[in-house]
Amino acid sequence: MAFNQQFYNAVISMGGSAASAANVARASRPGRAFRNFQQAFGAQKAQADATYQANLAQQRMADQQQQLMAQIAKGPPKANRALRGADYKPKFRSSVSKTESKRAVSKGTYQFSNPLGMGGAAGSRTGGMGGLA
């Protein structure tokens, strides 16, 4: 059982460990041991690559979710002065001011600003008809 340096170097160059390379180099049939190593190492490398890709995808999803949560935590966009003067209304408003809610009632859109106003209760502002106030 001589030590076969060529097979040892081949295993090391493929990325195998020193122990695996020594086992192949010291085998009684190093050619057969090297072929067996190539098959096993290829399968092991494919498994490690698949695991790495799965972990990478999971990490990317977690990062995207963190970014999304940070955007949600920042809240709705704020209108700058130039846009406020041009009757700009952001798509997502955090809350309606008192004057805007009173203006909605005076415009006759109370049933849209008050979800309970659509009900058929006797004290309902719309009378349960769903029409103008």
Short mmCIF file of the C-alpha atoms (twelve columns), coordinates in Angstrom:
data_MODEL
# 
_entry.id   MODEL 
# 
loop_
_atom_site.group_PDB 
_atom_site.id 
_atom_site.type_symbol 
_atom_site.label_atom_id 
_atom_site.label_alt_id 
_atom_site.label_comp_id 
_atom_site.label_asym_id 
_atom_site.label_seq_id 
_atom_site.Cartn_x 
_atom_site.Cartn_y 
_atom_site.Cartn_z 
_atom_site.pdbx_PDB_model_num 
ATOM 1   C CA . MET A 1   0.000   0.000  0.000  1 
ATOM 2   C CA . ALA A 2   2.045   2.887  -1.262 1 
ATOM 3   C CA . PHE A 3   0.969   6.484  -1.024 1 
ATOM 4   C CA . ASN A 4   -0.173  7.667  -4.462 1 
ATOM 5   C CA . GLN A 5   0.585   11.389 -4.686 1 
ATOM 6   C CA . GLN A 6   -1.312  11.977 -7.975 1 
ATOM 7   C CA . PHE A 7   -4.634  10.784 -6.522 1 
ATOM 8   C CA . TYR A 8   -3.993  12.735 -3.327 1 
ATOM 9   C CA . ASN A 9   -3.427  15.928 -5.347 1 
ATOM 10  C CA . ALA A 10  -6.494  15.224 -7.506 1 
ATOM 11  C CA . VAL A 11  -8.778  14.878 -4.463 1 
ATOM 12  C CA . ILE A 12  -7.365  18.048 -2.885 1 
ATOM 13  C CA . SER A 13  -7.782  20.003 -6.144 1 
ATOM 14  C CA . MET A 14  -11.447 18.937 -6.309 1 
ATOM 15  C CA . GLY A 15  -12.020 20.430 -2.867 1 
ATOM 16  C CA . GLY A 16  -11.945 17.229 -0.841 1 
ATOM 17  C CA . SER A 17  -10.586 17.096 2.681  1 
ATOM 18  C CA . ALA A 18  -7.039  16.004 3.497  1 
ATOM 19  C CA . ALA A 19  -8.389  12.905 5.262  1 
ATOM 20  C CA . SER A 20  -10.383 11.859 2.168  1 
ATOM 21  C CA . ALA A 21  -7.364  12.482 -0.036 1 
ATOM 22  C CA . ALA A 22  -5.161  10.364 2.236  1 
ATOM 23  C CA . ASN A 23  -7.739  7.546  2.233  1 
ATOM 24  C CA . VAL A 24  -7.845  7.529  -1.582 1 
ATOM 25  C CA . ALA A 25  -4.052  7.752  -1.905 1 
ATOM 26  C CA . ARG A 26  -3.438  4.883  0.565  1 
ATOM 27  C CA . ALA A 27  -6.134  2.547  -0.832 1 
ATOM 28  C CA . SER A 28  -5.060  -0.786 -2.304 1 
ATOM 29  C CA . ARG A 29  -6.807  0.210  -5.537 1 
ATOM 30  C CA . PRO A 30  -6.492  4.007  -5.674 1 
ATOM 31  C CA . GLY A 31  -8.121  4.292  -9.120 1 
ATOM 32  C CA . ARG A 32  -11.302 2.607  -7.915 1 
ATOM 33  C CA . ALA A 33  -11.219 4.562  -4.647 1 
ATOM 34  C CA . PHE A 34  -10.868 7.792  -6.626 1 
ATOM 35  C CA . ARG A 35  -13.885 6.925  -8.833 1 
ATOM 36  C CA . ASN A 36  -15.950 6.126  -5.738 1 
ATOM 37  C CA . PHE A 37  -14.827 9.400  -4.185 1 
ATOM 38  C CA . GLN A 38  -15.828 11.336 -7.319 1 
ATOM 39  C CA . GLN A 39  -19.338 9.873  -7.278 1 
ATOM 40  C CA . ALA A 40  -19.877 10.449 -3.564 1 
ATOM 41  C CA . PHE A 41  -18.285 13.891 -3.620 1 
ATOM 42  C CA . GLY A 42  -20.403 15.006 -6.593 1 
ATOM 43  C CA . ALA A 43  -23.616 14.002 -4.817 1 
ATOM 44  C CA . GLN A 44  -22.456 15.636 -1.589 1 
ATOM 45  C CA . LYS A 45  -21.526 18.830 -3.436 1 
ATOM 46  C CA . ALA A 46  -24.926 18.941 -5.184 1 
ATOM 47  C CA . GLN A 47  -26.681 18.474 -1.823 1 
ATOM 48  C CA . ALA A 48  -24.615 21.245 -0.229 1 
ATOM 49  C CA . ASP A 49  -25.319 23.551 -3.178 1 
ATOM 50  C CA . ALA A 50  -29.073 22.905 -2.971 1 
ATOM 51  C CA . THR A 51  -29.038 23.590 0.764  1 
ATOM 52  C CA . TYR A 52  -27.067 26.789 0.205  1 
ATOM 53  C CA . GLN A 53  -29.503 28.003 -2.473 1 
ATOM 54  C CA . ALA A 54  -32.495 27.256 -0.215 1 
ATOM 55  C CA . ASN A 55  -30.910 29.143 2.680  1 
ATOM 56  C CA . LEU A 56  -30.044 32.050 0.386  1 
ATOM 57  C CA . ALA A 57  -33.632 32.257 -0.900 1 
ATOM 58  C CA . GLN A 58  -34.961 32.148 2.655  1 
ATOM 59  C CA . GLN A 59  -32.576 34.920 3.706  1 
ATOM 60  C CA . ARG A 60  -33.627 37.085 0.752  1 
ATOM 61  C CA . MET A 61  -37.296 36.606 1.625  1 
ATOM 62  C CA . ALA A 62  -36.611 37.573 5.243  1 
ATOM 63  C CA . ASP A 63  -34.726 40.689 4.095  1 
ATOM 64  C CA . GLN A 64  -37.574 41.683 1.762  1 
ATOM 65  C CA . GLN A 65  -40.075 41.204 4.574  1 
ATOM 66  C CA . GLN A 66  -37.961 43.363 6.894  1 
ATOM 67  C CA . GLN A 67  -37.811 46.108 4.247  1 
ATOM 68  C CA . LEU A 68  -41.566 45.902 3.743  1 
ATOM 69  C CA . MET A 69  -42.217 46.120 7.482  1 
ATOM 70  C CA . ALA A 70  -39.899 49.137 7.699  1 
ATOM 71  C CA . GLN A 71  -41.824 50.845 4.872  1 
ATOM 72  C CA . ILE A 72  -45.129 50.109 6.617  1 
ATOM 73  C CA . ALA A 73  -43.756 51.446 9.912  1 
ATOM 74  C CA . LYS A 74  -42.772 54.716 8.223  1 
ATOM 75  C CA . GLY A 75  -46.448 55.390 7.557  1 
ATOM 76  C CA . PRO A 76  -48.164 57.194 4.704  1 
ATOM 77  C CA . PRO A 77  -46.293 59.622 2.486  1 
ATOM 78  C CA . LYS A 78  -46.293 63.243 3.600  1 
ATOM 79  C CA . ALA A 79  -47.314 65.896 1.100  1 
ATOM 80  C CA . ASN A 80  -44.887 68.773 0.732  1 
ATOM 81  C CA . ARG A 81  -46.095 72.376 0.678  1 
ATOM 82  C CA . ALA A 82  -46.223 72.668 -3.121 1 
ATOM 83  C CA . LEU A 83  -48.379 69.586 -3.459 1 
ATOM 84  C CA . ARG A 84  -50.671 70.592 -0.581 1 
ATOM 85  C CA . GLY A 85  -51.397 73.847 -2.343 1 
ATOM 86  C CA . ALA A 86  -52.372 71.976 -5.509 1 
ATOM 87  C CA . ASP A 87  -55.112 69.954 -3.749 1 
ATOM 88  C CA . TYR A 88  -52.845 66.928 -3.557 1 
ATOM 89  C CA . LYS A 89  -54.233 64.071 -1.512 1 
ATOM 90  C CA . PRO A 90  -51.964 61.106 -0.712 1 
ATOM 91  C CA . LYS A 91  -53.455 57.707 -1.458 1 
ATOM 92  C CA . PHE A 92  -53.178 56.546 2.159  1 
ATOM 93  C CA . ARG A 93  -54.143 59.084 4.784  1 
ATOM 94  C CA . SER A 94  -53.589 58.242 8.413  1 
ATOM 95  C CA . SER A 95  -56.617 60.186 9.637  1 
ATOM 96  C CA . VAL A 96  -59.084 62.747 8.365  1 
ATOM 97  C CA . SER A 97  -59.008 66.208 9.888  1 
ATOM 98  C CA . LYS A 98  -62.096 67.645 11.626 1 
ATOM 99  C CA . THR A 99  -62.781 70.159 8.878  1 
ATOM 100 C CA . GLU A 100 -62.622 67.473 6.194  1 
ATOM 101 C CA . SER A 101 -65.060 65.240 8.072  1 
ATOM 102 C CA . LYS A 102 -67.489 68.176 8.548  1 
ATOM 103 C CA . ARG A 103 -67.129 69.047 4.881  1 
ATOM 104 C CA . ALA A 104 -68.037 65.447 3.992  1 
ATOM 105 C CA . VAL A 105 -71.272 65.757 5.993  1 
ATOM 106 C CA . SER A 106 -72.143 69.072 4.400  1 
ATOM 107 C CA . LYS A 107 -71.560 67.606 0.933  1 
ATOM 108 C CA . GLY A 108 -74.057 64.852 1.683  1 
ATOM 109 C CA . THR A 109 -71.505 62.068 1.687  1 
ATOM 110 C CA . TYR A 110 -72.118 61.103 5.299  1 
ATOM 111 C CA . GLN A 111 -73.036 57.532 4.436  1 
ATOM 112 C CA . PHE A 112 -69.576 57.046 2.946  1 
ATOM 113 C CA . SER A 113 -67.682 58.519 5.883  1 
ATOM 114 C CA . ASN A 114 -69.765 56.685 8.511  1 
ATOM 115 C CA . PRO A 115 -70.120 52.947 7.886  1 
ATOM 116 C CA . LEU A 116 -72.821 52.673 10.566 1 
ATOM 117 C CA . GLY A 117 -74.960 55.203 8.695  1 
ATOM 118 C CA . MET A 118 -76.006 52.564 6.188  1 
ATOM 119 C CA . GLY A 119 -77.869 50.580 8.844  1 
ATOM 120 C CA . GLY A 120 -81.651 50.536 9.202  1 
ATOM 121 C CA . ALA A 121 -81.810 51.837 12.779 1 
ATOM 122 C CA . ALA A 122 -84.465 54.432 13.553 1 
ATOM 123 C CA . GLY A 123 -81.870 56.924 14.750 1 
ATOM 124 C CA . SER A 124 -79.794 56.553 11.605 1 
ATOM 125 C CA . ARG A 125 -78.959 59.753 9.770  1 
ATOM 126 C CA . THR A 126 -79.727 58.275 6.358  1 
ATOM 127 C CA . GLY A 127 -82.810 56.421 7.504  1 
ATOM 128 C CA . GLY A 128 -81.435 53.143 6.282  1 
ATOM 129 C CA . MET A 129 -81.977 54.082 2.644  1 
ATOM 130 C CA . GLY A 130 -78.340 54.598 1.814  1 
ATOM 131 C CA . GLY A 131 -79.098 57.828 -0.028 1 
ATOM 132 C CA . LEU A 132 -78.007 61.386 0.594  1 
ATOM 133 C CA . ALA A 133 -78.207 62.719 4.139  1 
# 
